[in-house]
Amino acid sequence: MNETIYVLKNYGKIDIHLKNIIDEKGISRSRLATMVAMNYDLVNRYYNNKVTRVDLDVIARFCYVLNCELDEILTYKKEY
């Protein structure tokens, strides 16, 4: 009997599509970092989909300055 509260399962994955959006709009990561008042390294982690914990304030800033919707930046992929 498994008595643990937490059981590892593959729940799927959230993908960040910031790269696609800023490449389409012709905005550099440096420019985006300035626009959203963040450091380049953090923007670069979002750009490369290397963020393990998403900050909703950061995502809101991206949506605002890039004039896009949440579902254009984040998508959920189920694992089967």
PDB file of N, CA, C and O in Angstrom:
ATOM      1  N   MET A   1       0.843  -1.189   0.000  1.00  0.00           N
ATOM      2  CA  MET A   1       0.000   0.000   0.000  1.00  0.00           C
ATOM      3  C   MET A   1       0.880   1.242   0.000  1.00  0.00           C
ATOM      4  O   MET A   1       1.816   1.350   0.765  1.00  0.00           O
ATOM      5  N   ASN A   2       0.567   2.188  -0.857  1.00  0.00           N
ATOM      6  CA  ASN A   2       1.326   3.426  -0.941  1.00  0.00           C
ATOM      7  C   ASN A   2       0.766   4.418   0.066  1.00  0.00           C
ATOM      8  O   ASN A   2      -0.363   4.860  -0.049  1.00  0.00           O
ATOM      9  N   GLU A   3       1.558   4.770   1.065  1.00  0.00           N
ATOM     10  CA  GLU A   3       1.089   5.662   2.125  1.00  0.00           C
ATOM     11  C   GLU A   3       1.538   7.106   1.944  1.00  0.00           C
ATOM     12  O   GLU A   3       1.331   7.923   2.821  1.00  0.00           O
ATOM     13  N   THR A   4       2.167   7.402   0.831  1.00  0.00           N
ATOM     14  CA  THR A   4       2.614   8.772   0.611  1.00  0.00           C
ATOM     15  C   THR A   4       1.467   9.630   0.105  1.00  0.00           C
ATOM     16  O   THR A   4       0.539   9.152  -0.541  1.00  0.00           O
ATOM     17  N   ILE A   5       1.551  10.885   0.422  1.00  0.00           N
ATOM     18  CA  ILE A   5       0.550  11.839  -0.050  1.00  0.00           C
ATOM     19  C   ILE A   5       0.811  12.178  -1.508  1.00  0.00           C
ATOM     20  O   ILE A   5      -0.087  12.291  -2.316  1.00  0.00           O
ATOM     21  N   TYR A   6       2.073  12.312  -1.827  1.00  0.00           N
ATOM     22  CA  TYR A   6       2.470  12.749  -3.164  1.00  0.00           C
ATOM     23  C   TYR A   6       2.946  11.552  -3.965  1.00  0.00           C
ATOM     24  O   TYR A   6       3.856  10.839  -3.561  1.00  0.00           O
ATOM     25  N   VAL A   7       2.330  11.308  -5.079  1.00  0.00           N
ATOM     26  CA  VAL A   7       2.717  10.229  -5.973  1.00  0.00           C
ATOM     27  C   VAL A   7       3.129  10.858  -7.295  1.00  0.00           C
ATOM     28  O   VAL A   7       2.392  11.660  -7.869  1.00  0.00           O
ATOM     29  N   LEU A   8       4.320  10.518  -7.751  1.00  0.00           N
ATOM     30  CA  LEU A   8       4.784  11.069  -9.022  1.00  0.00           C
ATOM     31  C   LEU A   8       3.959  10.522 -10.178  1.00  0.00           C
ATOM     32  O   LEU A   8       3.789   9.325 -10.324  1.00  0.00           O
ATOM     33  N   LYS A   9       3.433  11.436 -10.965  1.00  0.00           N
ATOM     34  CA  LYS A   9       2.684  11.082 -12.163  1.00  0.00           C
ATOM     35  C   LYS A   9       3.092  12.041 -13.262  1.00  0.00           C
ATOM     36  O   LYS A   9       3.517  13.154 -12.992  1.00  0.00           O
ATOM     37  N   ASN A  10       2.928  11.627 -14.455  1.00  0.00           N
ATOM     38  CA  ASN A  10       3.215  12.502 -15.575  1.00  0.00           C
ATOM     39  C   ASN A  10       1.930  13.232 -15.934  1.00  0.00           C
ATOM     40  O   ASN A  10       1.047  12.680 -16.570  1.00  0.00           O
ATOM     41  N   TYR A  11       1.834  14.475 -15.473  1.00  0.00           N
ATOM     42  CA  TYR A  11       0.630  15.271 -15.686  1.00  0.00           C
ATOM     43  C   TYR A  11       0.647  16.049 -16.991  1.00  0.00           C
ATOM     44  O   TYR A  11      -0.302  16.723 -17.321  1.00  0.00           O
ATOM     45  N   GLY A  12       1.748  16.011 -17.697  1.00  0.00           N
ATOM     46  CA  GLY A  12       1.884  16.779 -18.919  1.00  0.00           C
ATOM     47  C   GLY A  12       2.886  17.892 -18.735  1.00  0.00           C
ATOM     48  O   GLY A  12       3.663  17.896 -17.783  1.00  0.00           O
ATOM     49  N   LYS A  13       2.835  18.848 -19.637  1.00  0.00           N
ATOM     50  CA  LYS A  13       3.846  19.906 -19.638  1.00  0.00           C
ATOM     51  C   LYS A  13       3.237  21.213 -20.124  1.00  0.00           C
ATOM     52  O   LYS A  13       2.399  21.224 -21.016  1.00  0.00           O
ATOM     53  N   ILE A  14       3.687  22.306 -19.519  1.00  0.00           N
ATOM     54  CA  ILE A  14       3.340  23.643 -19.988  1.00  0.00           C
ATOM     55  C   ILE A  14       4.496  24.129 -20.868  1.00  0.00           C
ATOM     56  O   ILE A  14       5.646  24.113 -20.443  1.00  0.00           O
ATOM     57  N   ASP A  15       4.181  24.515 -22.084  1.00  0.00           N
ATOM     58  CA  ASP A  15       5.204  25.060 -22.988  1.00  0.00           C
ATOM     59  C   ASP A  15       5.052  26.569 -23.076  1.00  0.00           C
ATOM     60  O   ASP A  15       3.934  27.093 -23.093  1.00  0.00           O
ATOM     61  N   ILE A  16       6.201  27.241 -23.149  1.00  0.00           N
ATOM     62  CA  ILE A  16       6.241  28.701 -23.276  1.00  0.00           C
ATOM     63  C   ILE A  16       6.660  29.025 -24.709  1.00  0.00           C
ATOM     64  O   ILE A  16       7.690  28.554 -25.177  1.00  0.00           O
ATOM     65  N   HIS A  17       5.863  29.841 -25.391  1.00  0.00           N
ATOM     66  CA  HIS A  17       6.104  30.155 -26.800  1.00  0.00           C
ATOM     67  C   HIS A  17       6.557  31.599 -27.013  1.00  0.00           C
ATOM     68  O   HIS A  17       6.279  32.189 -28.054  1.00  0.00           O
ATOM     69  N   LEU A  18       7.251  32.142 -26.041  1.00  0.00           N
ATOM     70  CA  LEU A  18       7.721  33.521 -26.155  1.00  0.00           C
ATOM     71  C   LEU A  18       8.626  33.702 -27.369  1.00  0.00           C
ATOM     72  O   LEU A  18       8.549  34.712 -28.058  1.00  0.00           O
ATOM     73  N   LYS A  19       9.476  32.733 -27.633  1.00  0.00           N
ATOM     74  CA  LYS A  19      10.398  32.808 -28.774  1.00  0.00           C
ATOM     75  C   LYS A  19       9.635  33.068 -30.072  1.00  0.00           C
ATOM     76  O   LYS A  19       9.992  33.961 -30.834  1.00  0.00           O
ATOM     77  N   ASN A  20       8.588  32.298 -30.305  1.00  0.00           N
ATOM     78  CA  ASN A  20       7.809  32.454 -31.545  1.00  0.00           C
ATOM     79  C   ASN A  20       7.239  33.863 -31.666  1.00  0.00           C
ATOM     80  O   ASN A  20       7.269  34.465 -32.739  1.00  0.00           O
ATOM     81  N   ILE A  21       6.710  34.378 -30.571  1.00  0.00           N
ATOM     82  CA  ILE A  21       6.041  35.677 -30.607  1.00  0.00           C
ATOM     83  C   ILE A  21       7.021  36.802 -30.861  1.00  0.00           C
ATOM     84  O   ILE A  21       6.802  37.643 -31.732  1.00  0.00           O
ATOM     85  N   ILE A  22       8.125  36.828 -30.112  1.00  0.00           N
ATOM     86  CA  ILE A  22       9.038  37.966 -30.295  1.00  0.00           C
ATOM     87  C   ILE A  22       9.809  37.864 -31.602  1.00  0.00           C
ATOM     88  O   ILE A  22      10.142  38.888 -32.199  1.00  0.00           O
ATOM     89  N   ASP A  23      10.052  36.641 -32.077  1.00  0.00           N
ATOM     90  CA  ASP A  23      10.694  36.495 -33.387  1.00  0.00           C
ATOM     91  C   ASP A  23       9.763  37.000 -34.495  1.00  0.00           C
ATOM     92  O   ASP A  23      10.205  37.688 -35.417  1.00  0.00           O
ATOM     93  N   GLU A  24       8.464  36.685 -34.390  1.00  0.00           N
ATOM     94  CA  GLU A  24       7.484  37.174 -35.373  1.00  0.00           C
ATOM     95  C   GLU A  24       7.404  38.693 -35.375  1.00  0.00           C
ATOM     96  O   GLU A  24       7.246  39.308 -36.424  1.00  0.00           O
ATOM     97  N   LYS A  25       7.483  39.281 -34.192  1.00  0.00           N
ATOM     98  CA  LYS A  25       7.340  40.733 -34.059  1.00  0.00           C
ATOM     99  C   LYS A  25       8.655  41.469 -34.273  1.00  0.00           C
ATOM    100  O   LYS A  25       8.678  42.694 -34.288  1.00  0.00           O
ATOM    101  N   GLY A  26       9.752  40.727 -34.406  1.00  0.00           N
ATOM    102  CA  GLY A  26      11.047  41.349 -34.654  1.00  0.00           C
ATOM    103  C   GLY A  26      11.607  42.109 -33.459  1.00  0.00           C
ATOM    104  O   GLY A  26      12.315  43.100 -33.631  1.00  0.00           O
ATOM    105  N   ILE A  27      11.292  41.635 -32.265  1.00  0.00           N
ATOM    106  CA  ILE A  27      11.782  42.283 -31.034  1.00  0.00           C
ATOM    107  C   ILE A  27      12.917  41.438 -30.466  1.00  0.00           C
ATOM    108  O   ILE A  27      12.793  40.217 -30.370  1.00  0.00           O
ATOM    109  N   SER A  28      13.992  42.079 -30.093  1.00  0.00           N
ATOM    110  CA  SER A  28      15.108  41.342 -29.498  1.00  0.00           C
ATOM    111  C   SER A  28      14.811  41.046 -28.024  1.00  0.00           C
ATOM    112  O   SER A  28      13.977  41.702 -27.402  1.00  0.00           O
ATOM    113  N   ARG A  29      15.509  40.072 -27.483  1.00  0.00           N
ATOM    114  CA  ARG A  29      15.353  39.752 -26.059  1.00  0.00           C
ATOM    115  C   ARG A  29      15.790  40.922 -25.189  1.00  0.00           C
ATOM    116  O   ARG A  29      15.183  41.197 -24.158  1.00  0.00           O
ATOM    117  N   SER A  30      16.819  41.630 -25.625  1.00  0.00           N
ATOM    118  CA  SER A  30      17.284  42.804 -24.865  1.00  0.00           C
ATOM    119  C   SER A  30      16.212  43.880 -24.829  1.00  0.00           C
ATOM    120  O   SER A  30      15.949  44.475 -23.782  1.00  0.00           O
ATOM    121  N   ARG A  31      15.599  44.124 -25.966  1.00  0.00           N
ATOM    122  CA  ARG A  31      14.529  45.133 -26.047  1.00  0.00           C
ATOM    123  C   ARG A  31      13.335  44.713 -25.193  1.00  0.00           C
ATOM    124  O   ARG A  31      12.765  45.520 -24.469  1.00  0.00           O
ATOM    125  N   LEU A  32      12.960  43.441 -25.272  1.00  0.00           N
ATOM    126  CA  LEU A  32      11.844  42.950 -24.467  1.00  0.00           C
ATOM    127  C   LEU A  32      12.149  43.088 -22.971  1.00  0.00           C
ATOM    128  O   LEU A  32      11.288  43.490 -22.197  1.00  0.00           O
ATOM    129  N   ALA A  33      13.367  42.781 -22.579  1.00  0.00           N
ATOM    130  CA  ALA A  33      13.759  42.910 -21.170  1.00  0.00           C
ATOM    131  C   ALA A  33      13.565  44.344 -20.688  1.00  0.00           C
ATOM    132  O   ALA A  33      13.048  44.575 -19.592  1.00  0.00           O
ATOM    133  N   THR A  34      13.929  45.297 -21.517  1.00  0.00           N
ATOM    134  CA  THR A  34      13.734  46.703 -21.179  1.00  0.00           C
ATOM    135  C   THR A  34      12.248  47.042 -21.104  1.00  0.00           C
ATOM    136  O   THR A  34      11.803  47.712 -20.172  1.00  0.00           O
ATOM    137  N   MET A  35      11.477  46.554 -22.058  1.00  0.00           N
ATOM    138  CA  MET A  35      10.046  46.855 -22.123  1.00  0.00           C
ATOM    139  C   MET A  35       9.276  46.324 -20.914  1.00  0.00           C
ATOM    140  O   MET A  35       8.321  46.951 -20.456  1.00  0.00           O
ATOM    141  N   VAL A  36       9.683  45.159 -20.395  1.00  0.00           N
ATOM    142  CA  VAL A  36       8.960  44.550 -19.269  1.00  0.00           C
ATOM    143  C   VAL A  36       9.669  44.761 -17.935  1.00  0.00           C
ATOM    144  O   VAL A  36       9.261  44.213 -16.918  1.00  0.00           O
ATOM    145  N   ALA A  37      10.740  45.547 -17.949  1.00  0.00           N
ATOM    146  CA  ALA A  37      11.502  45.876 -16.728  1.00  0.00           C
ATOM    147  C   ALA A  37      12.000  44.619 -16.016  1.00  0.00           C
ATOM    148  O   ALA A  37      11.787  44.419 -14.827  1.00  0.00           O
ATOM    149  N   MET A  38      12.683  43.773 -16.782  1.00  0.00           N
ATOM    150  CA  MET A  38      13.271  42.541 -16.232  1.00  0.00           C
ATOM    151  C   MET A  38      14.700  42.429 -16.721  1.00  0.00           C
ATOM    152  O   MET A  38      15.074  43.074 -17.698  1.00  0.00           O
ATOM    153  N   ASN A  39      15.469  41.579 -16.053  1.00  0.00           N
ATOM    154  CA  ASN A  39      16.833  41.397 -16.546  1.00  0.00           C
ATOM    155  C   ASN A  39      16.836  40.431 -17.735  1.00  0.00           C
ATOM    156  O   ASN A  39      15.943  39.606 -17.896  1.00  0.00           O
ATOM    157  N   TYR A  40      17.855  40.561 -18.539  1.00  0.00           N
ATOM    158  CA  TYR A  40      17.966  39.783 -19.774  1.00  0.00           C
ATOM    159  C   TYR A  40      17.970  38.287 -19.498  1.00  0.00           C
ATOM    160  O   TYR A  40      17.348  37.513 -20.228  1.00  0.00           O
ATOM    161  N   ASP A  41      18.682  37.849 -18.458  1.00  0.00           N
ATOM    162  CA  ASP A  41      18.795  36.417 -18.170  1.00  0.00           C
ATOM    163  C   ASP A  41      17.438  35.766 -17.933  1.00  0.00           C
ATOM    164  O   ASP A  41      17.183  34.656 -18.398  1.00  0.00           O
ATOM    165  N   LEU A  42      16.557  36.455 -17.220  1.00  0.00           N
ATOM    166  CA  LEU A  42      15.233  35.895 -16.973  1.00  0.00           C
ATOM    167  C   LEU A  42      14.409  35.844 -18.259  1.00  0.00           C
ATOM    168  O   LEU A  42      13.755  34.838 -18.553  1.00  0.00           O
ATOM    169  N   VAL A  43      14.453  36.901 -19.041  1.00  0.00           N
ATOM    170  CA  VAL A  43      13.755  36.896 -20.333  1.00  0.00           C
ATOM    171  C   VAL A  43      14.302  35.766 -21.211  1.00  0.00           C
ATOM    172  O   VAL A  43      13.536  35.054 -21.856  1.00  0.00           O
ATOM    173  N   ASN A  44      15.592  35.580 -21.185  1.00  0.00           N
ATOM    174  CA  ASN A  44      16.219  34.526 -21.980  1.00  0.00           C
ATOM    175  C   ASN A  44      15.741  33.141 -21.548  1.00  0.00           C
ATOM    176  O   ASN A  44      15.530  32.268 -22.388  1.00  0.00           O
ATOM    177  N   ARG A  45      15.530  32.924 -20.246  1.00  0.00           N
ATOM    178  CA  ARG A  45      15.020  31.634 -19.767  1.00  0.00           C
ATOM    179  C   ARG A  45      13.588  31.397 -20.269  1.00  0.00           C
ATOM    180  O   ARG A  45      13.251  30.284 -20.673  1.00  0.00           O
ATOM    181  N   TYR A  46      12.757  32.431 -20.243  1.00  0.00           N
ATOM    182  CA  TYR A  46      11.400  32.303 -20.795  1.00  0.00           C
ATOM    183  C   TYR A  46      11.475  32.055 -22.302  1.00  0.00           C
ATOM    184  O   TYR A  46      10.759  31.217 -22.840  1.00  0.00           O
ATOM    185  N   TYR A  47      12.344  32.779 -22.988  1.00  0.00           N
ATOM    186  CA  TYR A  47      12.515  32.652 -24.439  1.00  0.00           C
ATOM    187  C   TYR A  47      12.888  31.221 -24.828  1.00  0.00           C
ATOM    188  O   TYR A  47      12.397  30.675 -25.804  1.00  0.00           O
ATOM    189  N   ASN A  48      13.768  30.609 -24.038  1.00  0.00           N
ATOM    190  CA  ASN A  48      14.251  29.259 -24.320  1.00  0.00           C
ATOM    191  C   ASN A  48      13.424  28.161 -23.653  1.00  0.00           C
ATOM    192  O   ASN A  48      13.823  27.000 -23.667  1.00  0.00           O
ATOM    193  N   ASN A  49      12.279  28.535 -23.072  1.00  0.00           N
ATOM    194  CA  ASN A  49      11.382  27.578 -22.426  1.00  0.00           C
ATOM    195  C   ASN A  49      12.110  26.786 -21.334  1.00  0.00           C
ATOM    196  O   ASN A  49      11.939  25.581 -21.199  1.00  0.00           O
ATOM    197  N   LYS A  50      12.925  27.483 -20.554  1.00  0.00           N
ATOM    198  CA  LYS A  50      13.727  26.850 -19.504  1.00  0.00           C
ATOM    199  C   LYS A  50      13.294  27.296 -18.108  1.00  0.00           C
ATOM    200  O   LYS A  50      14.059  27.206 -17.162  1.00  0.00           O
ATOM    201  N   VAL A  51      12.079  27.772 -17.969  1.00  0.00           N
ATOM    202  CA  VAL A  51      11.567  28.241 -16.676  1.00  0.00           C
ATOM    203  C   VAL A  51      10.853  27.074 -16.003  1.00  0.00           C
ATOM    204  O   VAL A  51      10.052  26.386 -16.633  1.00  0.00           O
ATOM    205  N   THR A  52      11.147  26.853 -14.724  1.00  0.00           N
ATOM    206  CA  THR A  52      10.479  25.766 -14.015  1.00  0.00           C
ATOM    207  C   THR A  52       9.276  26.260 -13.218  1.00  0.00           C
ATOM    208  O   THR A  52       8.349  25.515 -12.968  1.00  0.00           O
ATOM    209  N   ARG A  53       9.287  27.518 -12.828  1.00  0.00           N
ATOM    210  CA  ARG A  53       8.158  28.109 -12.114  1.00  0.00           C
ATOM    211  C   ARG A  53       7.780  29.410 -12.811  1.00  0.00           C
ATOM    212  O   ARG A  53       8.558  30.342 -12.860  1.00  0.00           O
ATOM    213  N   VAL A  54       6.571  29.446 -13.324  1.00  0.00           N
ATOM    214  CA  VAL A  54       6.104  30.602 -14.081  1.00  0.00           C
ATOM    215  C   VAL A  54       5.567  31.659 -13.121  1.00  0.00           C
ATOM    216  O   VAL A  54       4.771  31.353 -12.237  1.00  0.00           O
ATOM    217  N   ASP A  55       5.992  32.891 -13.309  1.00  0.00           N
ATOM    218  CA  ASP A  55       5.509  34.030 -12.531  1.00  0.00           C
ATOM    219  C   ASP A  55       4.375  34.683 -13.328  1.00  0.00           C
ATOM    220  O   ASP A  55       4.583  35.153 -14.447  1.00  0.00           O
ATOM    221  N   LEU A  56       3.183  34.695 -12.754  1.00  0.00           N
ATOM    222  CA  LEU A  56       2.031  35.224 -13.485  1.00  0.00           C
ATOM    223  C   LEU A  56       2.154  36.712 -13.774  1.00  0.00           C
ATOM    224  O   LEU A  56       1.658  37.186 -14.800  1.00  0.00           O
ATOM    225  N   ASP A  57       2.831  37.465 -12.912  1.00  0.00           N
ATOM    226  CA  ASP A  57       3.049  38.883 -13.179  1.00  0.00           C
ATOM    227  C   ASP A  57       3.927  39.057 -14.418  1.00  0.00           C
ATOM    228  O   ASP A  57       3.664  39.921 -15.257  1.00  0.00           O
ATOM    229  N   VAL A  58       4.932  38.233 -14.547  1.00  0.00           N
ATOM    230  CA  VAL A  58       5.819  38.287 -15.716  1.00  0.00           C
ATOM    231  C   VAL A  58       5.032  37.952 -16.985  1.00  0.00           C
ATOM    232  O   VAL A  58       5.144  38.651 -17.992  1.00  0.00           O
ATOM    233  N   ILE A  59       4.206  36.922 -16.929  1.00  0.00           N
ATOM    234  CA  ILE A  59       3.403  36.548 -18.097  1.00  0.00           C
ATOM    235  C   ILE A  59       2.446  37.680 -18.465  1.00  0.00           C
ATOM    236  O   ILE A  59       2.261  37.995 -19.648  1.00  0.00           O
ATOM    237  N   ALA A  60       1.863  38.319 -17.460  1.00  0.00           N
ATOM    238  CA  ALA A  60       0.965  39.455 -17.728  1.00  0.00           C
ATOM    239  C   ALA A  60       1.726  40.591 -18.403  1.00  0.00           C
ATOM    240  O   ALA A  60       1.207  41.234 -19.324  1.00  0.00           O
ATOM    241  N   ARG A  61       2.945  40.857 -17.973  1.00  0.00           N
ATOM    242  CA  ARG A  61       3.761  41.908 -18.617  1.00  0.00           C
ATOM    243  C   ARG A  61       4.030  41.559 -20.072  1.00  0.00           C
ATOM    244  O   ARG A  61       3.952  42.414 -20.949  1.00  0.00           O
ATOM    245  N   PHE A  62       4.397  40.294 -20.326  1.00  0.00           N
ATOM    246  CA  PHE A  62       4.638  39.867 -21.709  1.00  0.00           C
ATOM    247  C   PHE A  62       3.384  40.080 -22.560  1.00  0.00           C
ATOM    248  O   PHE A  62       3.468  40.623 -23.655  1.00  0.00           O
ATOM    249  N   CYS A  63       2.231  39.648 -22.056  1.00  0.00           N
ATOM    250  CA  CYS A  63       0.979  39.814 -22.806  1.00  0.00           C
ATOM    251  C   CYS A  63       0.706  41.284 -23.094  1.00  0.00           C
ATOM    252  O   CYS A  63       0.306  41.637 -24.207  1.00  0.00           O
ATOM    253  N   TYR A  64       0.945  42.133 -22.108  1.00  0.00           N
ATOM    254  CA  TYR A  64       0.666  43.565 -22.262  1.00  0.00           C
ATOM    255  C   TYR A  64       1.572  44.194 -23.319  1.00  0.00           C
ATOM    256  O   TYR A  64       1.088  44.826 -24.257  1.00  0.00           O
ATOM    257  N   VAL A  65       2.881  44.023 -23.171  1.00  0.00           N
ATOM    258  CA  VAL A  65       3.793  44.714 -24.085  1.00  0.00           C
ATOM    259  C   VAL A  65       3.807  44.084 -25.481  1.00  0.00           C
ATOM    260  O   VAL A  65       4.077  44.775 -26.463  1.00  0.00           O
ATOM    261  N   LEU A  66       3.505  42.800 -25.574  1.00  0.00           N
ATOM    262  CA  LEU A  66       3.495  42.138 -26.878  1.00  0.00           C
ATOM    263  C   LEU A  66       2.110  42.139 -27.519  1.00  0.00           C
ATOM    264  O   LEU A  66       1.941  41.637 -28.627  1.00  0.00           O
ATOM    265  N   ASN A  67       1.127  42.679 -26.797  1.00  0.00           N
ATOM    266  CA  ASN A  67      -0.245  42.755 -27.289  1.00  0.00           C
ATOM    267  C   ASN A  67      -0.728  41.388 -27.773  1.00  0.00           C
ATOM    268  O   ASN A  67      -1.141  41.215 -28.925  1.00  0.00           O
ATOM    269  N   CYS A  68      -0.631  40.400 -26.866  1.00  0.00           N
ATOM    270  CA  CYS A  68      -1.055  39.048 -27.217  1.00  0.00           C
ATOM    271  C   CYS A  68      -1.871  38.449 -26.080  1.00  0.00           C
ATOM    272  O   CYS A  68      -1.970  39.027 -25.003  1.00  0.00           O
ATOM    273  N   GLU A  69      -2.451  37.301 -26.331  1.00  0.00           N
ATOM    274  CA  GLU A  69      -3.272  36.611 -25.350  1.00  0.00           C
ATOM    275  C   GLU A  69      -2.449  35.542 -24.629  1.00  0.00           C
ATOM    276  O   GLU A  69      -1.438  35.064 -25.152  1.00  0.00           O
ATOM    277  N   LEU A  70      -2.917  35.156 -23.462  1.00  0.00           N
ATOM    278  CA  LEU A  70      -2.232  34.155 -22.646  1.00  0.00           C
ATOM    279  C   LEU A  70      -2.014  32.852 -23.413  1.00  0.00           C
ATOM    280  O   LEU A  70      -0.926  32.272 -23.362  1.00  0.00           O
ATOM    281  N   ASP A  71      -3.022  32.403 -24.132  1.00  0.00           N
ATOM    282  CA  ASP A  71      -2.898  31.125 -24.841  1.00  0.00           C
ATOM    283  C   ASP A  71      -1.932  31.184 -26.025  1.00  0.00           C
ATOM    284  O   ASP A  71      -1.593  30.154 -26.602  1.00  0.00           O
ATOM    285  N   GLU A  72      -1.463  32.368 -26.369  1.00  0.00           N
ATOM    286  CA  GLU A  72      -0.420  32.482 -27.385  1.00  0.00           C
ATOM    287  C   GLU A  72       0.958  32.265 -26.766  1.00  0.00           C
ATOM    288  O   GLU A  72       1.890  31.879 -27.468  1.00  0.00           O
ATOM    289  N   ILE A  73       1.079  32.500 -25.466  1.00  0.00           N
ATOM    290  CA  ILE A  73       2.356  32.354 -24.770  1.00  0.00           C
ATOM    291  C   ILE A  73       2.481  30.990 -24.104  1.00  0.00           C
ATOM    292  O   ILE A  73       3.530  30.357 -24.169  1.00  0.00           O
ATOM    293  N   LEU A  74       1.417  30.522 -23.479  1.00  0.00           N
ATOM    294  CA  LEU A  74       1.457  29.258 -22.738  1.00  0.00           C
ATOM    295  C   LEU A  74       0.503  28.241 -23.351  1.00  0.00           C
ATOM    296  O   LEU A  74      -0.638  28.576 -23.671  1.00  0.00           O
ATOM    297  N   THR A  75       0.973  27.003 -23.484  1.00  0.00           N
ATOM    298  CA  THR A  75       0.092  25.913 -23.883  1.00  0.00           C
ATOM    299  C   THR A  75       0.361  24.707 -22.997  1.00  0.00           C
ATOM    300  O   THR A  75       1.468  24.533 -22.487  1.00  0.00           O
ATOM    301  N   TYR A  76      -0.668  23.913 -22.805  1.00  0.00           N
ATOM    302  CA  TYR A  76      -0.566  22.700 -21.999  1.00  0.00           C
ATOM    303  C   TYR A  76      -0.598  21.488 -22.915  1.00  0.00           C
ATOM    304  O   TYR A  76      -1.466  21.388 -23.779  1.00  0.00           O
ATOM    305  N   LYS A  77       0.366  20.598 -22.729  1.00  0.00           N
ATOM    306  CA  LYS A  77       0.413  19.349 -23.489  1.00  0.00           C
ATOM    307  C   LYS A  77       0.196  18.180 -22.533  1.00  0.00           C
ATOM    308  O   LYS A  77       0.956  18.013 -21.588  1.00  0.00           O
ATOM    309  N   LYS A  78      -0.839  17.401 -22.778  1.00  0.00           N
ATOM    310  CA  LYS A  78      -1.069  16.199 -21.983  1.00  0.00           C
ATOM    311  C   LYS A  78      -0.072  15.131 -22.404  1.00  0.00           C
ATOM    312  O   LYS A  78       0.274  15.008 -23.577  1.00  0.00           O
ATOM    313  N   GLU A  79       0.350  14.357 -21.443  1.00  0.00           N
ATOM    314  CA  GLU A  79       1.181  13.180 -21.727  1.00  0.00           C
ATOM    315  C   GLU A  79       0.283  11.970 -21.610  1.00  0.00           C
ATOM    316  O   GLU A  79      -0.441  11.818 -20.647  1.00  0.00           O
ATOM    317  N   TYR A  80       0.328  11.108 -22.580  1.00  0.00           N
ATOM    318  CA  TYR A  80      -0.511   9.913 -22.559  1.00  0.00           C
ATOM    319  C   TYR A  80       0.300   8.691 -22.273  1.00  0.00           C
ATOM    320  O   TYR A  80       1.399   8.536 -22.542  1.00  0.00           O
TER     321      TYR A  80
END
